[in-house]
Amino acid sequence: MLNKILIANRGEIACRVIRTARKLGYRTVAVYSDADAQAPHVDLADEAVHIGGSAASESYLRIDAILDAAKKTGADAIHPGYGFLSENEAFAQACLDANVIFIGPPPQAIHAMGDKARAKKLMIEAKVPTAPGYLGENQDDQHLINEAEKLGYPLLVKAVSGGGGRGMRLVHAKDELAQAIVSARREALSAFGDGTLMLERLIENGRHIEIQVFADAHGHAVYIGERDCSAQRRRQKVIEEAPSPIVSPEMRASMGRDAVAAALAIGYRGAGTIEFIVDAELNYYFLEMNTRLQVEHPVTEMISGLDLVEWQLRVAAGQPLPLTQDQITLTGHAIEARLYTEDPYADFAPQTGPIRWWRPERALHEGVRIDGGIREGGEVTPFYDPMVAKLIVHGRDRDDAIRRLIATLDDAPLLGLRNNSRFLRDLIDSQAFRDGAMTTALIDQWGLDQQPILDRPVASNEAWLIAAAAHALKGREDATAKTLRSASVTDYELQLACDGVQHRLHIRPGPQGAITLSIDKDPTAHSLRLIGHDDGTLRYEIDGVRKRLLAVWVDKALHLVIQAATFVFTEVSPWPSKDVANDPSRAVSPVAGVVAQVLVKPGDTVTEGQPLLSVEAMKMEMWLSAKAPGVVKAVHVAVGEQVQSQALLLELDLTDTSKES
């Protein structure tokens, strides 16, 4: 009997499961770590239990703590969400042993597909097409290198456990392989407790197409269309859509039949996804099976009209599948964009810090859905995945969906820390995406080719004028503002900064909020009037045209959101400041995270560009290299130590090698 459900997860998926459980009348229990004590999923559930420290290994990966929370609250079922323990065979078995329903497949099915190498062998036996690779048990580094030589390059080094791109490295040539093996194994051990690796020949310019399958305990299984997840960076999905722009009805039926056969062959139950890679000739090859609900399941829900979490709960309660294959219909087109707290214009570096503005309800219209696990006033920490929300839209056709998603990204900004919102907007509006020509390697190739889509957006002259007007009026209206100007001053100059750029603006205030402005030495004057500023919406008139945009004051900085890009304007201080971040004698952490490697020690001589140490945060390992030649003066951290953003990690005594003979 299923009455109370514990969600062994966090963030948006925990919130999403709780909503459906509540709709069906089930009571819910949340679990949380130290870092998540104030998280939305904790408040959304009927009950919540603290299960440990901030690191996943101290909380969300602790089987004992989660089962103890279920016992303490009387939860008779556990939904694992995705990630963490969702594909952990031992966890599924422990739930059964504790007489708690595991809302997922049986342990033997997880076992069959949980190891990518074993799963691939099963598919070979089932005559499902697979890409060439090495699946052996010999994990000696030299043996892996020898096997790679037989396969040829490029290839993928992949952890056999887990998913989400962790423990996966793309190798283009032999000289990259040794480091890729070490790095992938270390990441896999950290994420899944299993450093076993496999090799797989890369299908170049491939498309990532996956089939949603569902099976019950009565021998029934169906597929619910496909999803195209080809838009990826570093093997991590960014945009997903359904249906795929390249899959014909005949191809869909063929892939669906193979996917259902795979699920039935292992006695599967519940929601699962069979992932395929598709080459340029539309041949498809089995990649892996995810024995859980996928992050991107909402696009399938949008085109099918089904609630897949509801199906999970009904199947877990012993009920048959609600529909047969011929009763499933797909309508329209859906696209999901993953909102990551990362900086696309700084090599997708993860970002942490406080959330100063997040009001997604402003963007909700018919055909729009936003799944999130954050709230305004909360904080993004370095301990978990950088994905904080998903923006999903449904349209009559693909063009309709693209247009709606662009508008949703414009209307649902996240302020306070850098994120990928503008990049997502540019991506779905790019010719490659509109033409349905995305491949799993294209975004990475854009980075190598230094394509403009990865150039940081630059504030327009109009944005500078609006910022200047807003700063000027705020200075006049705020009685506590420390300013050299007074309301009686007619003309003055204001110097503003945004993303390292500075402009001097000439301002002449007028009546009723009207202002005449010009930039730097440009004699062109613009007339601007601020009409109103309410709940973040700034209404203004410039050169006779009325407009509006999102403008939010955070302390003394003005955030302007223009086409999903956020520009932060501050008034330049007359006092000089030292740029510590660019001091070549000091290596500071770019983010809050954990020190993963330290390659040098005090007294070592280093050359410019030499790797010094790395910091891991949010599934990414970031290397700090010497900005100048020198001798290591001090190392202030050790491997495994947690550090804050901008923490001093290492100091150098700089040397002038040009004087050496």
XYZ file of C-alpha atoms in Angstrom:
661
model
C 0.000 0.000 0.000
C 1.419 3.355 -1.038
C 0.409 6.337 1.126
C 3.431 8.493 1.941
C 6.327 9.130 -0.444
C 9.839 10.209 0.518
C 11.697 11.998 -2.290
C 15.381 11.086 -2.040
C 16.513 14.090 -4.010
C 16.624 17.882 -4.090
C 16.044 20.878 -6.327
C 13.563 21.044 -9.158
C 12.950 17.294 -9.463
C 12.027 17.029 -5.776
C 9.573 19.903 -6.188
C 8.187 18.365 -9.369
C 7.554 14.937 -7.764
C 5.952 16.541 -4.712
C 3.460 18.433 -6.897
C 2.210 15.301 -8.657
C 2.141 13.274 -5.430
C 0.038 15.992 -3.811
C -2.298 16.017 -6.829
C -2.900 12.285 -6.332
C -3.463 12.653 -2.587
C -0.169 11.244 -1.343
C 1.679 12.777 1.602
C 5.314 13.636 0.975
C 8.618 13.732 2.850
C 11.628 15.796 1.793
C 15.214 15.151 2.810
C 17.847 17.850 2.898
C 21.529 18.541 3.507
C 23.105 21.390 5.441
C 23.309 23.450 2.242
C 19.629 22.871 1.464
C 18.101 23.714 4.844
C 16.225 26.675 3.304
C 15.579 25.118 -0.113
C 12.074 25.238 -1.667
C 11.580 21.458 -1.734
C 11.920 21.376 2.059
C 9.006 23.759 2.532
C 6.902 22.193 -0.220
C 6.762 18.727 1.372
C 4.495 17.783 4.283
C 7.511 16.689 6.335
C 11.274 17.095 6.009
C 14.276 15.339 7.550
C 17.884 16.525 7.735
C 20.211 13.771 6.465
C 23.743 15.186 6.668
C 26.405 17.543 5.411
C 26.442 19.663 2.281
C 28.495 17.300 0.124
C 26.365 14.673 -1.632
C 28.517 11.906 -0.145
C 27.468 13.112 3.313
C 23.744 13.353 2.553
C 21.973 12.480 -0.698
C 24.222 9.466 -1.333
C 23.740 8.037 2.178
C 21.441 5.048 1.884
C 21.319 4.575 5.646
C 20.278 8.164 6.336
C 17.543 8.101 3.702
C 16.072 4.807 4.908
C 16.226 6.066 8.486
C 14.277 9.165 7.395
C 11.654 6.930 5.757
C 11.329 4.864 8.939
C 11.155 7.964 11.137
C 8.326 9.507 9.089
C 6.450 6.328 8.181
C 7.069 6.748 4.449
C 6.201 3.526 2.641
C 7.692 4.498 -0.731
C 10.787 6.324 -2.000
C 11.071 8.235 -5.268
C 14.768 8.651 -6.177
C 14.368 11.421 -8.775
C 17.386 11.532 -11.091
C 21.086 11.540 -10.264
C 22.367 10.634 -6.790
C 20.998 7.146 -5.903
C 18.397 6.916 -8.682
C 20.321 4.229 -10.594
C 21.949 2.568 -7.611
C 21.177 -1.132 -7.491
C 22.148 -1.403 -3.821
C 19.738 1.390 -2.905
C 16.836 -0.241 -4.741
C 17.583 -3.521 -2.989
C 17.922 -1.829 0.408
C 14.476 -0.283 -0.058
C 12.977 -3.681 -0.793
C 14.762 -5.215 2.191
C 13.322 -2.456 4.393
C 9.816 -3.157 3.015
C 9.748 0.255 1.338
C 8.483 0.572 -2.236
C 11.195 1.791 -4.611
C 9.534 3.936 -7.281
C 11.703 2.689 -10.084
C 12.822 -0.544 -11.748
C 13.706 -3.723 -9.846
C 17.356 -4.092 -8.727
C 18.123 -6.711 -11.367
C 17.069 -4.308 -14.145
C 19.289 -1.577 -12.718
C 22.082 -4.142 -12.495
C 21.612 -5.124 -16.135
C 21.762 -1.562 -17.431
C 23.630 0.242 -14.629
C 27.010 -0.810 -15.973
C 27.352 0.699 -19.470
C 29.723 -2.018 -20.612
C 27.414 -4.804 -19.436
C 24.408 -3.049 -20.973
C 26.190 -2.760 -24.284
C 26.980 -6.478 -24.239
C 23.284 -7.215 -23.639
C 22.335 -5.062 -26.607
C 24.869 -6.825 -28.814
C 23.252 -10.138 -27.837
C 19.841 -8.651 -28.634
C 21.166 -7.510 -32.059
C 20.573 -3.842 -31.290
C 23.169 -1.765 -33.208
C 26.049 -0.550 -31.008
C 29.125 1.604 -31.622
C 32.551 -0.135 -31.593
C 34.358 -0.034 -28.257
C 36.288 -1.767 -25.475
C 34.188 -3.353 -22.726
C 36.773 -5.543 -21.005
C 37.526 -6.013 -17.317
C 41.240 -5.200 -17.595
C 41.427 -1.635 -16.286
C 45.187 -1.194 -16.368
C 45.982 2.212 -17.851
C 48.410 0.798 -20.410
C 45.900 -1.837 -21.476
C 43.274 0.867 -22.030
C 45.799 2.839 -24.089
C 46.559 -0.254 -26.206
C 42.847 -0.895 -26.795
C 42.347 2.745 -27.760
C 45.036 2.376 -30.421
C 43.055 -0.512 -31.926
C 39.841 1.548 -31.952
C 41.335 4.714 -33.384
C 40.540 8.345 -32.621
C 38.484 10.302 -31.758
C 37.007 8.217 -28.973
C 35.234 8.549 -25.637
C 36.549 7.407 -22.284
C 33.414 6.648 -20.262
C 32.660 5.573 -16.712
C 30.594 2.398 -16.804
C 28.485 3.622 -13.859
C 26.268 6.655 -13.444
C 25.324 9.195 -16.065
C 24.883 12.897 -16.702
C 28.200 13.126 -18.536
C 30.254 12.546 -15.401
C 33.348 10.410 -15.846
C 33.313 11.010 -19.601
C 36.175 12.480 -21.631
C 36.505 13.117 -25.346
C 39.957 12.179 -26.679
C 41.108 13.416 -30.090
C 44.636 11.966 -30.114
C 46.905 9.553 -28.238
C 48.738 12.287 -26.312
C 45.451 13.261 -24.605
C 44.504 9.740 -23.528
C 46.565 9.162 -20.360
C 45.313 12.333 -18.670
C 41.732 11.614 -19.815
C 41.852 8.169 -18.184
C 43.130 9.582 -14.886
C 40.621 12.441 -14.885
C 37.602 10.323 -15.869
C 38.410 7.654 -13.295
C 38.832 10.203 -10.501
C 35.543 11.919 -11.356
C 33.705 8.584 -11.602
C 35.019 7.462 -8.221
C 33.909 10.746 -6.667
C 30.446 10.708 -8.249
C 29.546 6.994 -8.288
C 32.117 5.184 -6.136
C 33.171 3.147 -9.187
C 36.150 4.092 -11.350
C 35.701 1.347 -13.966
C 36.027 2.725 -17.509
C 35.102 1.688 -21.029
C 36.145 3.026 -24.419
C 33.828 3.864 -27.277
C 34.596 5.021 -30.799
C 33.083 8.463 -31.284
C 30.330 8.739 -33.865
C 31.412 12.107 -35.254
C 28.797 14.799 -35.771
C 26.264 12.482 -34.181
C 22.720 13.250 -33.080
C 21.589 12.228 -29.583
C 18.115 10.710 -29.859
C 16.449 8.947 -26.939
C 13.254 6.936 -26.596
C 10.997 7.221 -23.548
C 9.845 3.766 -22.461
C 7.446 2.679 -19.736
C 6.744 -0.802 -18.397
C 4.514 -2.229 -15.671
C 4.552 -5.374 -13.551
C 1.986 -7.055 -15.820
C 4.222 -7.558 -18.856
C 3.169 -4.412 -20.719
C 5.604 -1.898 -22.188
C 5.213 1.119 -24.457
C 7.318 3.907 -25.912
C 6.183 7.539 -25.826
C 7.983 9.081 -28.756
C 11.540 10.366 -28.884
C 13.514 13.360 -27.678
C 16.336 15.087 -29.525
C 19.092 16.036 -27.060
C 21.822 16.885 -29.571
C 22.455 20.416 -28.282
C 25.173 19.677 -25.720
C 28.289 21.250 -24.305
C 30.970 18.939 -22.930
C 28.578 15.979 -23.286
C 26.046 17.775 -21.053
C 22.606 18.484 -22.500
C 21.532 22.105 -22.907
C 18.378 21.992 -25.067
C 15.994 19.069 -25.565
C 13.031 18.859 -27.894
C 10.274 16.483 -28.926
C 9.741 15.279 -31.520
C 13.154 15.271 -33.197
C 13.369 17.315 -36.407
C 15.240 14.465 -38.130
C 13.178 11.410 -37.095
C 10.579 10.126 -39.547
C 7.527 8.099 -38.439
C 9.207 4.947 -39.768
C 12.458 5.627 -37.897
C 10.484 6.434 -34.720
C 8.642 3.112 -34.929
C 11.891 1.182 -35.493
C 13.705 2.852 -32.587
C 10.609 2.449 -30.413
C 10.401 -1.280 -31.092
C 14.083 -1.745 -30.199
C 13.660 0.295 -27.021
C 10.618 -1.665 -25.840
C 12.349 -4.954 -26.631
C 15.341 -3.864 -24.547
C 13.105 -2.980 -21.592
C 11.180 -6.260 -21.729
C 14.409 -8.267 -22.055
C 15.580 -7.157 -18.601
C 12.213 -7.308 -16.827
C 11.997 -3.548 -16.614
C 9.358 -1.651 -14.649
C 8.590 2.073 -14.539
C 10.048 4.962 -16.532
C 13.242 4.467 -18.501
C 15.085 5.944 -21.450
C 16.999 4.185 -24.184
C 19.631 6.538 -25.591
C 20.892 6.248 -29.166
C 23.527 8.090 -31.181
C 22.511 8.709 -34.813
C 25.078 9.233 -37.559
C 24.877 11.426 -40.662
C 23.164 8.629 -42.625
C 20.510 8.271 -39.870
C 21.845 4.922 -38.679
C 21.310 4.629 -34.936
C 23.475 2.932 -32.299
C 22.672 2.088 -28.678
C 24.477 4.274 -26.138
C 22.979 3.367 -22.778
C 19.784 3.022 -20.806
C 18.907 5.458 -18.050
C 16.907 3.427 -15.531
C 15.100 6.445 -14.113
C 13.107 9.516 -15.050
C 15.080 11.897 -17.270
C 15.708 15.584 -16.638
C 14.088 16.263 -20.019
C 10.883 14.266 -19.430
C 8.698 17.435 -19.534
C 8.969 17.743 -23.327
C 7.462 14.255 -23.641
C 4.725 15.264 -21.210
C 3.986 18.413 -23.211
C 3.444 16.632 -26.536
C 1.660 13.598 -25.062
C -0.492 15.304 -22.442
C 0.636 12.686 -19.906
C 2.080 13.074 -16.397
C 4.996 10.638 -16.327
C 5.482 10.955 -12.566
C 1.836 9.974 -12.132
C 2.519 6.933 -14.313
C 5.507 6.113 -12.101
C 3.395 6.232 -8.962
C 0.593 4.142 -10.471
C 3.019 1.492 -11.722
C 4.769 1.424 -8.325
C 1.373 0.853 -6.707
C 0.921 -2.248 -8.886
C -1.473 -0.768 -11.438
C -1.170 -1.531 -15.171
C -0.055 1.131 -17.635
C -2.853 3.663 -18.173
C -2.633 3.430 -21.994
C -1.698 0.915 -24.676
C 0.692 1.775 -27.499
C -2.040 2.576 -30.026
C -3.748 4.911 -27.523
C -0.704 7.172 -27.190
C -0.856 10.264 -29.396
C 1.681 13.049 -29.814
C 0.673 16.618 -30.679
C 2.672 19.723 -31.549
C 6.253 20.455 -30.572
C 7.954 21.023 -27.211
C 11.385 22.421 -26.303
C 13.141 22.510 -22.931
C 16.002 24.850 -22.044
C 18.177 24.063 -19.032
C 18.993 27.157 -17.002
C 22.524 26.691 -15.670
C 24.343 29.001 -13.276
C 27.432 29.045 -15.454
C 29.155 31.639 -17.608
C 29.054 30.582 -21.288
C 31.424 33.431 -22.132
C 34.092 32.184 -19.716
C 34.299 28.570 -20.903
C 31.025 27.693 -19.116
C 32.597 28.142 -15.683
C 30.081 27.350 -12.891
C 28.852 30.219 -10.740
C 27.808 30.284 -7.099
C 26.248 32.920 -4.903
C 22.986 34.548 -3.820
C 19.865 34.693 -5.991
C 18.817 38.338 -6.037
C 15.835 38.108 -8.416
C 13.865 35.068 -9.587
C 10.171 35.519 -10.410
C 9.347 32.978 -13.125
C 5.615 33.474 -12.720
C 6.000 36.654 -14.810
C 6.724 34.457 -17.836
C 3.947 31.891 -17.416
C 1.440 31.861 -20.273
C -0.457 29.144 -22.128
C 2.015 26.548 -23.379
C 4.741 27.628 -20.940
C 5.986 25.620 -17.965
C 8.906 26.384 -15.652
C 10.242 23.714 -13.293
C 12.600 25.139 -10.693
C 14.121 24.331 -7.342
C 15.353 27.761 -6.300
C 13.843 30.887 -4.815
C 14.669 34.564 -4.659
C 16.856 35.186 -1.628
C 18.316 31.679 -1.733
C 21.825 30.704 -2.724
C 23.427 28.491 -5.348
C 26.155 26.432 -3.663
C 29.093 24.553 -5.234
C 27.963 21.153 -3.995
C 25.470 20.155 -6.681
C 24.661 20.384 -10.370
C 24.594 23.949 -11.815
C 21.159 23.357 -13.398
C 18.688 25.355 -11.296
C 15.564 25.442 -13.477
C 14.033 24.221 -16.732
C 12.003 26.385 -19.105
C 9.642 24.281 -21.195
C 7.291 25.423 -23.940
C 4.754 23.735 -26.212
C 3.647 25.037 -29.584
C 1.563 24.029 -32.550
C 4.782 23.445 -34.494
C 8.517 23.872 -34.043
C 8.638 27.523 -35.100
C 5.831 28.276 -32.646
C 7.760 26.572 -29.832
C 11.007 28.426 -30.646
C 9.218 31.775 -30.589
C 7.576 31.011 -27.233
C 10.838 29.861 -25.669
C 12.623 33.050 -26.747
C 9.878 35.104 -25.095
C 10.026 32.960 -21.940
C 13.792 33.414 -21.626
C 13.316 37.172 -22.022
C 10.643 37.291 -19.324
C 12.152 34.964 -16.685
C 15.606 36.313 -15.838
C 17.716 35.042 -12.968
C 19.694 37.876 -11.367
C 22.529 37.829 -8.884
C 24.953 35.463 -10.585
C 25.924 34.797 -14.166
C 23.895 32.188 -16.051
C 23.357 30.859 -19.562
C 19.996 32.494 -20.311
C 21.213 34.724 -23.158
C 23.271 31.903 -24.639
C 20.170 29.690 -24.665
C 18.253 32.437 -26.455
C 20.950 32.847 -29.087
C 21.271 29.075 -29.452
C 17.619 28.376 -30.244
C 17.564 31.392 -32.570
C 20.698 30.253 -34.423
C 20.490 29.021 -37.999
C 21.928 25.636 -36.980
C 19.165 25.046 -34.439
C 16.382 26.420 -36.636
C 17.552 24.127 -39.440
C 17.542 21.109 -37.114
C 21.278 20.685 -37.731
C 22.617 20.502 -34.159
C 25.064 17.720 -33.310
C 26.526 16.701 -29.964
C 29.861 18.327 -30.884
C 28.683 21.576 -32.473
C 28.645 23.853 -29.401
C 32.121 22.656 -28.405
C 33.284 23.307 -31.971
C 31.863 26.839 -31.794
C 34.099 27.371 -28.778
C 37.186 26.096 -30.592
C 36.358 28.268 -33.605
C 35.656 31.291 -31.381
C 32.243 31.810 -32.947
C 30.422 35.081 -32.075
C 27.631 33.188 -30.272
C 30.147 32.668 -27.442
C 31.186 36.316 -27.262
C 29.885 38.110 -24.187
C 26.967 40.409 -25.106
C 27.819 44.108 -25.109
C 25.456 46.721 -23.725
C 23.981 49.002 -26.384
C 24.180 52.791 -26.234
C 20.506 52.840 -25.293
C 21.228 50.586 -22.297
C 23.948 52.997 -21.136
C 21.562 55.934 -21.477
C 18.842 54.159 -19.474
C 21.346 53.206 -16.773
C 22.630 56.760 -16.559
C 19.109 58.175 -16.261
C 18.205 55.656 -13.567
C 21.387 56.377 -11.584
C 20.853 60.115 -11.890
C 17.259 60.009 -10.667
C 18.080 57.555 -7.890
C 20.799 59.916 -6.681
C 18.358 62.832 -6.611
C 15.507 60.924 -4.975
C 17.471 58.960 -2.355
C 17.961 61.301 0.579
C 20.609 59.010 2.036
C 22.668 58.836 -1.133
C 26.176 60.192 -0.778
C 26.520 62.289 -3.906
C 28.299 65.458 -4.899
C 25.260 66.450 -6.949
C 22.134 68.213 -5.712
C 18.718 68.777 -7.234
C 19.774 72.304 -8.143
C 22.592 71.140 -10.407
C 21.570 71.496 -14.063
C 24.361 69.764 -16.002
C 26.845 67.158 -14.785
C 28.759 64.067 -15.844
C 28.308 60.522 -14.588
C 30.847 57.733 -15.104
C 29.440 54.193 -15.222
C 31.009 50.738 -15.596
C 29.582 47.506 -17.021
C 31.532 44.292 -17.695
C 34.880 46.099 -17.586
C 33.780 48.885 -19.950
C 33.431 52.493 -18.761
C 31.619 55.458 -20.295
C 31.236 59.057 -19.219
C 27.718 60.369 -19.749
C 26.686 63.995 -19.882
C 23.336 64.584 -18.157
C 20.954 67.529 -18.210
C 17.892 66.908 -15.989
C 14.552 68.345 -17.025
C 11.010 68.490 -15.632
C 8.831 65.407 -14.938
C 11.692 62.931 -15.199
C 12.852 64.076 -18.619
C 16.621 63.920 -19.164
C 18.880 64.869 -22.048
C 21.934 62.606 -22.337
C 25.001 62.062 -24.470
C 27.816 59.467 -24.266
C 31.503 60.333 -23.968
C 32.419 62.978 -26.548
C 29.614 62.070 -28.956
C 27.714 65.331 -29.556
C 24.488 63.428 -30.337
C 21.960 64.154 -27.598
C 19.074 61.848 -26.701
C 15.908 62.722 -24.875
C 14.859 60.125 -22.322
C 12.010 60.155 -19.824
C 11.439 57.563 -17.105
C 7.679 57.011 -16.879
C 7.450 54.474 -14.070
C 9.257 51.666 -12.271
C 7.071 49.015 -10.646
C 7.866 45.402 -9.644
C 11.024 45.483 -11.713
C 9.396 46.785 -14.895
C 10.920 50.091 -15.992
C 8.795 52.090 -18.439
C 10.563 54.806 -20.362
C 10.362 56.949 -23.458
C 13.413 57.579 -25.632
C 13.440 59.838 -28.668
C 9.640 59.708 -28.774
C 9.190 55.913 -28.477
C 7.764 54.307 -25.325
C 9.376 51.050 -24.196
C 9.823 48.836 -21.145
C 12.401 46.443 -19.744
C 13.289 44.695 -16.507
C 15.417 46.886 -14.246
C 16.318 45.834 -10.716
C 18.448 47.658 -8.154
C 20.709 45.346 -6.153
C 22.448 47.471 -3.556
C 23.982 50.270 -5.654
C 24.119 48.302 -8.907
C 21.442 48.478 -11.591
C 20.637 45.226 -13.410
C 19.079 45.726 -16.854
C 17.718 42.675 -18.698
C 17.663 43.010 -22.487
C 16.841 39.985 -24.667
C 17.702 37.583 -21.823
C 21.108 39.221 -21.248
C 21.761 40.910 -17.905
C 23.901 44.047 -17.809
C 25.033 45.321 -14.410
C 25.820 49.039 -14.233
C 27.680 50.621 -11.327
C 28.874 54.161 -10.755
C 32.676 54.322 -10.950
C 34.362 55.148 -7.674
C 36.842 58.046 -7.763
C 39.183 55.955 -5.591
C 41.550 53.473 -7.287
C 41.299 49.781 -6.460
C 43.743 46.923 -6.901
C 42.639 44.163 -9.268
C 43.531 41.152 -7.143
C 41.986 38.655 -9.576
C 44.478 39.576 -12.304
C 47.568 39.720 -10.067
C 49.959 37.156 -11.660
C 51.649 36.498 -8.316
C 48.412 35.176 -6.772
C 46.230 32.248 -7.881
C 42.695 32.684 -6.566
C 39.765 30.292 -6.892
C 37.363 31.229 -9.716
C 34.445 29.631 -7.845
C 33.521 28.058 -4.551
C 34.442 24.395 -4.773
C 36.781 21.599 -3.737
C 40.494 21.424 -4.546
C 40.861 18.432 -6.874
C 44.584 18.445 -7.712
C 47.719 20.319 -6.671
C 50.630 19.797 -9.060
C 53.269 22.044 -7.479
C 54.893 22.665 -4.092
C 56.798 25.568 -2.539
C 60.168 26.060 -4.230
C 59.070 24.686 -7.623
C 59.955 26.779 -10.669
C 57.024 27.244 -13.055
C 56.664 28.639 -16.563
C 53.915 30.848 -17.925
C 50.868 28.742 -18.765
C 51.948 25.782 -16.608
C 49.008 24.114 -14.770
C 49.254 24.673 -11.018
C 46.119 23.218 -9.418
C 42.448 22.537 -10.134
C 39.182 23.247 -8.343
C 36.088 21.110 -8.875
C 32.590 22.565 -8.643
C 29.267 21.517 -10.139
C 30.539 18.629 -12.288
C 33.405 20.710 -13.700
C 37.117 20.705 -13.024
C 38.738 24.136 -13.524
C 42.486 24.482 -13.877
C 44.513 27.476 -12.735
C 47.719 28.063 -14.661
C 50.660 30.377 -14.031
C 50.094 33.808 -15.585
C 53.823 34.504 -15.496
C 57.046 32.564 -14.845
C 58.178 32.337 -11.258
C 58.880 30.225 -8.178
C 56.114 28.840 -5.966
C 56.250 30.864 -2.762
C 53.362 29.226 -0.874
C 50.533 26.757 -1.400
C 47.630 27.537 0.924
C 45.356 24.563 0.181
C 45.385 20.782 0.024
C 43.546 18.260 -2.131
C 39.981 17.760 -0.882
C 39.816 21.123 0.861
C 36.715 23.272 0.298
C 37.434 26.833 -0.806
C 35.334 29.927 -1.365
C 35.237 31.989 -4.542
C 38.271 34.323 -4.793
C 40.069 32.451 -1.987
C 43.856 32.698 -2.223
C 45.174 29.278 -3.234
C 48.795 29.815 -4.190
C 51.452 32.569 -4.341
C 54.381 32.993 -6.713
C 57.619 34.943 -6.575
C 57.755 36.303 -10.103
C 60.945 36.126 -12.151
C 61.946 37.976 -15.279
C 63.112 35.193 -17.595
C 63.957 37.704 -20.309
C 67.085 38.628 -18.299
C 68.298 35.047 -18.067
C 70.951 33.878 -20.466
